[in-house]
């Protein structure tokens, strides 16, 4: 008799639970017997596998094989009348128009479109293939990168005296070194001051790699673009000096004092030449001098910026130069900013001084602090002054094409980005560096960095664009690194920036033409009023003198009122046109 009972519940749901515990009691102790060992064969090692889980069987199933059949529909053109020439386009078009005007044409077309097979084919043809790579020819659009910067190194003046950094220059050998000129603006402490300047290694911010020892402070120090061992400098005595760091910390040659500038030489720049030894300098005495380092005693050429009478070349009437610019790709062309806010675009090849300074821009109301051309769009340049920055085009001489809003703090300088042509930097008196990108926004900077609490004096971007050296009034130089969004150009940035500059240039040309027309109109009105006034005074009779004066006064008052109303009308027209 086979008794069997099946429990349908789990073991944990019936019966008493087992409870195990330690129990110190030996029931049986069987000792091993040595004689039984020959009955057994010892196997070493012994491995035995156990499986506590359920055993599952593996089974593979294939789906039914899909069979495909290619079928097509053949559409043959036919049904034309016998008297119709199919090759004649005009007859075919005329016949089609006749058929389309028929009342049964629309009904027939609807029946054909609703036909099941035709509709199924159309829907099948329009079905999107999820495995097909659509728009593979288009490049993926990169996400908008965040604009930021960080301070890499800080280079401090070795001397305890707080001296202002007046100029920075990167070496042409991939920018591993930069030169900084120091000048003490405190007249009370200048007597015992050491007028040294330094050349710094980018990787070593602790000590300068070389100390330049002039006999007077250096205001401008510039590397030669073809030789990283040659530098030129402008001194406070108005002289220029040439340096060769291979020969030591002393200048190798200095210009003579009687043939140099009358005021401090604050600007020097190298120019393009076959020998690579020519440069030019500017000073607040209003003179521009061209030099050759092979013969530095006297300048090779001198130009006096006398705007009243350029041909006289009178130094006493010259206007001080505050900014100097030279673009290597433009040959003999140069630019300079003056103390009266005028920018001169000159050409060294001019035969007379008047031809050399023929082009003038009324850029600022005060002195021009900064002046620099765009490295890519050389026709466009910016000027800094009057708490604002203005962007100009050489095609528009009367007004700028773009400008920044008025800043709360005074601007101390600026520079274009070397790699991204729509970006420029501005340094301010409160120690802030503003980064502007005209393609992103034109009313405010895209990035504002608080570099330090002191006044920033100059900025010089690195030739690769990612680094920039910023100096302040206490002799400290900060090396800043910018993000990729501020240093690299996108695919269409050049076209967009070109369109932006062209659009603004055309707008200013239209405004200039409108202003000329209004000025001519005002001139004609003024001449008409003068003729009316003269005709009212002239008469055959001799009026009494006591009656003559009130008539003339009334006429003058009427003319003044008329001119005032015309001026108001012109201003309102200009404002409405600009809006």
Short mmCIF file of C-alpha atoms in Angstrom, two decimals, residues 28-324:
data_model
loop_
_atom_site.label_atom_id
_atom_site.label_comp_id
_atom_site.label_asym_id
_atom_site.label_seq_id
_atom_site.Cartn_x
_atom_site.Cartn_y
_atom_site.Cartn_z
CA UNK A 28 28.64 8.07 20.43
CA UNK A 29 32.37 8.39 19.87
CA UNK A 30 33.69 5.92 17.36
CA UNK A 31 37.41 5.89 17.13
CA UNK A 32 39.05 5.17 13.77
CA UNK A 33 40.47 1.66 13.33
CA UNK A 34 43.83 1.41 11.63
CA UNK A 35 43.14 -2.04 10.28
CA UNK A 36 40.31 -0.87 8.07
CA UNK A 37 42.56 1.40 6.05
CA UNK A 38 43.59 -1.33 3.58
CA UNK A 39 39.94 -1.79 2.56
CA UNK A 40 39.76 1.77 1.16
CA UNK A 41 41.55 3.63 -1.58
CA UNK A 42 42.32 7.25 -0.72
CA UNK A 43 41.55 9.73 -3.50
CA UNK A 44 43.07 13.18 -3.14
CA UNK A 45 41.77 15.65 -4.08
CA UNK A 46 38.09 14.90 -4.27
CA UNK A 47 35.70 17.45 -5.87
CA UNK A 48 32.01 17.08 -5.80
CA UNK A 49 29.51 19.55 -7.16
CA UNK A 50 26.11 20.31 -5.75
CA UNK A 51 23.26 22.31 -7.16
CA UNK A 52 20.62 23.78 -4.88
CA UNK A 53 18.67 25.69 -7.48
CA UNK A 54 16.10 24.53 -9.94
CA UNK A 55 17.23 23.01 -13.18
CA UNK A 56 15.93 24.70 -16.32
CA UNK A 57 16.11 23.44 -19.84
CA UNK A 58 17.25 25.64 -22.72
CA UNK A 59 15.17 25.84 -25.84
CA UNK A 60 15.73 27.96 -28.94
CA UNK A 61 12.89 28.92 -31.26
CA UNK A 62 13.22 30.69 -34.60
CA UNK A 63 10.51 32.88 -36.02
CA UNK A 64 8.95 32.13 -39.36
CA UNK A 65 11.06 33.16 -42.28
CA UNK A 66 9.69 36.26 -43.97
CA UNK A 67 9.36 35.94 -47.69
CA UNK A 68 9.58 39.04 -49.84
CA UNK A 69 8.25 39.58 -53.30
CA UNK A 70 9.19 42.40 -55.60
CA UNK A 71 6.37 43.71 -57.70
CA UNK A 72 5.89 46.89 -59.62
CA UNK A 73 3.35 48.78 -61.62
CA UNK A 74 3.95 49.78 -65.21
CA UNK A 75 2.44 53.07 -66.26
CA UNK A 76 2.37 53.54 -69.99
CA UNK A 77 1.33 56.79 -71.52
CA UNK A 78 -1.49 56.44 -73.94
CA UNK A 79 -5.05 57.39 -74.71
CA UNK A 80 -4.19 60.36 -76.86
CA UNK A 81 -6.51 61.15 -79.79
CA UNK A 82 -5.33 60.24 -83.27
CA UNK A 83 -5.40 63.80 -84.50
CA UNK A 84 -3.13 64.96 -81.62
CA UNK A 85 0.61 65.17 -82.14
CA UNK A 86 2.19 64.10 -78.84
CA UNK A 87 5.51 65.71 -79.73
CA UNK A 88 3.88 69.13 -80.11
CA UNK A 89 3.98 70.78 -76.68
CA UNK A 90 1.34 73.40 -77.40
CA UNK A 91 -1.24 70.82 -78.58
CA UNK A 92 -0.59 68.64 -75.52
CA UNK A 93 -1.03 71.58 -73.14
CA UNK A 94 -4.19 72.68 -74.91
CA UNK A 95 -5.68 69.18 -74.76
CA UNK A 96 -4.83 68.85 -71.04
CA UNK A 97 -6.59 72.10 -70.26
CA UNK A 98 -9.64 70.89 -72.13
CA UNK A 99 -9.75 67.63 -70.16
CA UNK A 100 -9.24 69.42 -66.82
CA UNK A 101 -12.23 71.64 -67.48
CA UNK A 102 -14.47 68.62 -67.96
CA UNK A 103 -17.04 67.96 -65.18
CA UNK A 104 -16.12 64.25 -64.87
CA UNK A 105 -12.40 64.99 -64.45
CA UNK A 106 -12.56 65.66 -60.69
CA UNK A 107 -14.85 62.69 -60.06
CA UNK A 108 -12.54 60.37 -62.00
CA UNK A 109 -9.46 61.57 -60.15
CA UNK A 110 -11.16 61.08 -56.77
CA UNK A 111 -12.10 57.52 -57.71
CA UNK A 112 -8.51 56.79 -58.71
CA UNK A 113 -7.08 58.28 -55.50
CA UNK A 114 -9.51 56.34 -53.31
CA UNK A 115 -8.70 53.09 -54.99
CA UNK A 116 -7.36 50.70 -52.37
CA UNK A 117 -4.21 49.55 -54.13
CA UNK A 118 -3.24 53.08 -55.17
CA UNK A 119 -3.72 54.47 -51.66
CA UNK A 120 -1.78 51.57 -50.14
CA UNK A 121 1.14 52.18 -52.49
CA UNK A 122 1.21 55.88 -51.67
CA UNK A 123 1.18 55.25 -47.93
CA UNK A 124 3.86 52.60 -48.28
CA UNK A 125 6.02 54.95 -50.29
CA UNK A 126 5.69 57.69 -47.66
CA UNK A 127 6.55 55.40 -44.78
CA UNK A 128 9.69 56.48 -42.86
CA UNK A 129 12.44 53.89 -42.65
CA UNK A 130 13.65 53.86 -39.04
CA UNK A 131 16.93 52.24 -40.04
CA UNK A 132 17.86 54.86 -42.65
CA UNK A 133 20.30 57.63 -41.75
CA UNK A 134 18.49 60.83 -42.67
CA UNK A 135 20.39 64.16 -42.98
CA UNK A 136 23.76 62.41 -42.76
CA UNK A 137 25.34 65.16 -44.87
CA UNK A 138 24.68 67.78 -42.18
CA UNK A 139 27.24 68.34 -39.45
CA UNK A 140 26.01 68.03 -35.88
CA UNK A 141 25.33 71.38 -34.27
CA UNK A 142 27.51 71.89 -31.24
CA UNK A 143 25.94 73.02 -28.01
CA UNK A 144 26.47 76.59 -26.86
CA UNK A 145 29.63 76.71 -24.82
CA UNK A 146 29.90 78.70 -21.65
CA UNK A 147 32.23 81.68 -21.68
CA UNK A 148 34.60 81.78 -18.73
CA UNK A 149 38.22 82.50 -17.79
CA UNK A 150 40.69 81.59 -15.10
CA UNK A 151 43.93 83.07 -13.79
CA UNK A 152 46.91 80.86 -14.70
CA UNK A 153 49.85 82.76 -13.17
CA UNK A 154 50.63 86.03 -11.40
CA UNK A 155 53.90 87.88 -12.02
CA UNK A 156 54.82 90.51 -9.38
CA UNK A 157 57.41 93.25 -9.49
CA UNK A 158 60.63 92.25 -7.69
CA UNK A 159 61.28 95.75 -6.36
CA UNK A 160 59.36 96.89 -3.26
CA UNK A 161 58.37 100.15 -4.98
CA UNK A 162 54.93 100.06 -6.57
CA UNK A 163 55.56 100.81 -10.23
CA UNK A 164 53.03 100.94 -13.03
CA UNK A 165 53.33 98.57 -16.01
CA UNK A 166 53.08 100.67 -19.14
CA UNK A 167 53.49 98.08 -21.90
CA UNK A 168 53.51 94.32 -22.56
CA UNK A 169 54.94 92.41 -25.51
CA UNK A 170 54.96 88.68 -26.31
CA UNK A 171 58.02 87.03 -27.83
CA UNK A 172 57.54 85.71 -31.39
CA UNK A 173 58.85 82.20 -30.57
CA UNK A 174 55.38 80.79 -29.75
CA UNK A 175 54.99 83.23 -26.86
CA UNK A 176 57.06 81.48 -24.19
CA UNK A 177 58.30 84.83 -22.85
CA UNK A 178 56.89 88.32 -22.51
CA UNK A 179 58.51 91.67 -21.79
CA UNK A 180 57.04 94.21 -19.39
CA UNK A 181 58.10 97.86 -19.01
CA UNK A 182 57.78 99.50 -15.57
CA UNK A 183 57.46 103.20 -14.79
CA UNK A 184 56.98 104.94 -11.47
CA UNK A 185 54.33 107.64 -11.74
CA UNK A 186 55.00 108.99 -8.23
CA UNK A 187 57.30 111.99 -8.69
CA UNK A 188 58.25 112.14 -5.01
CA UNK A 189 59.75 108.63 -5.05
CA UNK A 190 61.27 108.68 -8.52
CA UNK A 191 64.68 110.07 -7.45
CA UNK A 192 65.85 106.86 -5.82
CA UNK A 193 63.92 104.57 -8.12
CA UNK A 194 65.58 101.73 -10.00
CA UNK A 195 64.38 102.00 -13.65
CA UNK A 196 64.67 98.30 -14.49
CA UNK A 197 62.26 96.26 -16.60
CA UNK A 198 61.87 92.50 -16.89
CA UNK A 199 61.47 89.65 -19.32
CA UNK A 200 59.34 86.90 -17.78
CA UNK A 201 59.14 83.22 -18.50
CA UNK A 202 55.54 82.06 -18.70
CA UNK A 203 56.29 78.91 -16.72
CA UNK A 204 58.20 80.69 -13.93
CA UNK A 205 56.21 83.44 -12.19
CA UNK A 206 58.56 83.68 -9.19
CA UNK A 207 61.59 85.44 -10.68
CA UNK A 208 62.13 87.13 -14.06
CA UNK A 209 64.41 85.31 -16.47
CA UNK A 210 66.18 88.57 -17.42
CA UNK A 211 66.43 92.12 -16.09
CA UNK A 212 66.86 95.05 -18.49
CA UNK A 213 68.89 97.93 -17.02
CA UNK A 214 68.38 101.25 -18.84
CA UNK A 215 69.63 104.61 -17.60
CA UNK A 216 66.05 105.92 -17.43
CA UNK A 217 62.58 104.28 -17.19
CA UNK A 218 61.13 102.46 -20.21
CA UNK A 219 57.64 103.39 -21.37
CA UNK A 220 57.25 101.00 -24.30
CA UNK A 221 59.09 97.74 -24.99
CA UNK A 222 58.42 95.77 -28.15
CA UNK A 223 59.79 92.45 -29.46
CA UNK A 224 60.99 92.13 -33.02
CA UNK A 225 58.55 89.91 -34.92
CA UNK A 226 61.40 88.18 -36.81
CA UNK A 227 64.03 87.84 -34.06
CA UNK A 228 63.11 86.98 -30.49
CA UNK A 229 66.44 88.36 -29.18
CA UNK A 230 65.97 91.94 -30.45
CA UNK A 231 63.78 94.54 -28.72
CA UNK A 232 63.24 98.27 -29.08
CA UNK A 233 62.02 100.64 -26.40
CA UNK A 234 60.89 104.20 -25.91
CA UNK A 235 62.42 106.08 -22.98
CA UNK A 236 61.22 108.93 -20.79
CA UNK A 237 63.89 111.19 -22.28
CA UNK A 238 62.30 110.90 -25.74
CA UNK A 239 65.05 108.61 -27.00
CA UNK A 240 64.68 105.14 -28.45
CA UNK A 241 66.94 102.22 -27.56
CA UNK A 242 67.70 98.85 -29.12
CA UNK A 243 68.31 95.72 -27.02
CA UNK A 244 69.97 92.40 -27.79
CA UNK A 245 69.42 90.03 -24.87
CA UNK A 246 72.27 87.84 -26.08
CA UNK A 247 74.73 90.65 -25.32
CA UNK A 248 73.49 91.42 -21.83
CA UNK A 249 71.01 93.59 -19.93
CA UNK A 250 72.34 96.91 -21.26
CA UNK A 251 71.03 98.55 -24.46
CA UNK A 252 73.28 98.00 -27.46
CA UNK A 253 72.44 101.33 -29.11
CA UNK A 254 70.58 104.52 -28.16
CA UNK A 255 69.48 107.42 -30.33
CA UNK A 256 71.07 110.81 -29.81
CA UNK A 257 69.16 113.21 -27.60
CA UNK A 258 69.15 116.17 -30.03
CA UNK A 259 67.53 114.13 -32.83
CA UNK A 260 64.95 112.36 -30.62
CA UNK A 261 61.51 113.33 -29.37
CA UNK A 262 61.00 116.43 -27.27
CA UNK A 263 58.63 114.63 -24.90
CA UNK A 264 58.50 111.10 -23.48
CA UNK A 265 58.48 108.39 -26.16
CA UNK A 266 55.45 106.32 -25.21
CA UNK A 267 54.85 104.31 -28.43
CA UNK A 268 57.18 102.16 -30.56
CA UNK A 269 56.18 99.60 -33.20
CA UNK A 270 58.08 97.47 -35.69
CA UNK A 271 57.20 97.83 -39.39
CA UNK A 272 57.57 95.50 -42.36
CA UNK A 273 60.93 95.70 -44.08
CA UNK A 274 63.25 93.38 -45.96
CA UNK A 275 65.96 93.70 -43.32
CA UNK A 276 63.60 93.46 -40.33
CA UNK A 277 65.41 96.34 -38.63
CA UNK A 278 63.00 99.26 -39.14
CA UNK A 279 60.50 100.61 -36.62
CA UNK A 280 58.76 103.89 -35.86
CA UNK A 281 57.99 105.78 -32.68
CA UNK A 282 55.53 108.41 -31.49
CA UNK A 283 55.43 110.88 -28.65
CA UNK A 284 53.26 113.52 -27.08
CA UNK A 285 55.34 116.16 -28.82
CA UNK A 286 53.31 115.39 -31.96
CA UNK A 287 56.07 113.75 -34.01
CA UNK A 288 56.32 110.34 -35.65
CA UNK A 289 59.86 109.17 -36.40
CA UNK A 290 61.01 106.20 -38.47
CA UNK A 291 64.22 104.48 -37.36
CA UNK A 292 66.67 101.78 -38.47
CA UNK A 293 68.46 99.81 -35.77
CA UNK A 294 71.59 99.63 -37.91
CA UNK A 295 71.91 103.42 -37.66
CA UNK A 296 70.02 104.55 -34.60
CA UNK A 297 71.64 107.92 -34.02
CA UNK A 298 69.21 109.85 -36.25
CA UNK A 299 65.76 108.98 -37.61
CA UNK A 300 65.38 108.12 -41.27
CA UNK A 301 62.16 110.15 -41.58
CA UNK A 302 60.11 112.49 -39.40
CA UNK A 303 56.44 113.50 -39.65
CA UNK A 304 54.94 116.32 -37.59
CA UNK A 305 51.19 116.02 -36.90
CA UNK A 306 50.24 119.65 -37.54
CA UNK A 307 46.59 119.64 -38.61
CA UNK A 308 46.30 123.41 -39.08
CA UNK A 309 49.12 123.73 -41.64
CA UNK A 310 50.54 120.29 -42.47
CA UNK A 311 53.01 121.66 -45.02
CA UNK A 312 54.73 123.95 -42.51
CA UNK A 313 55.75 121.04 -40.19
CA UNK A 314 55.74 123.31 -37.14
CA UNK A 315 56.42 121.28 -34.00
CA UNK A 316 55.00 124.04 -31.78
CA UNK A 317 51.56 123.55 -33.34
CA UNK A 318 51.72 119.75 -33.33
CA UNK A 319 49.12 117.71 -31.43
CA UNK A 320 50.32 115.05 -29.01
CA UNK A 321 50.05 111.41 -30.07
CA UNK A 322 48.47 109.06 -27.54
CA UNK A 323 48.00 105.88 -29.60
CA UNK A 324 49.87 104.26 -32.47
#
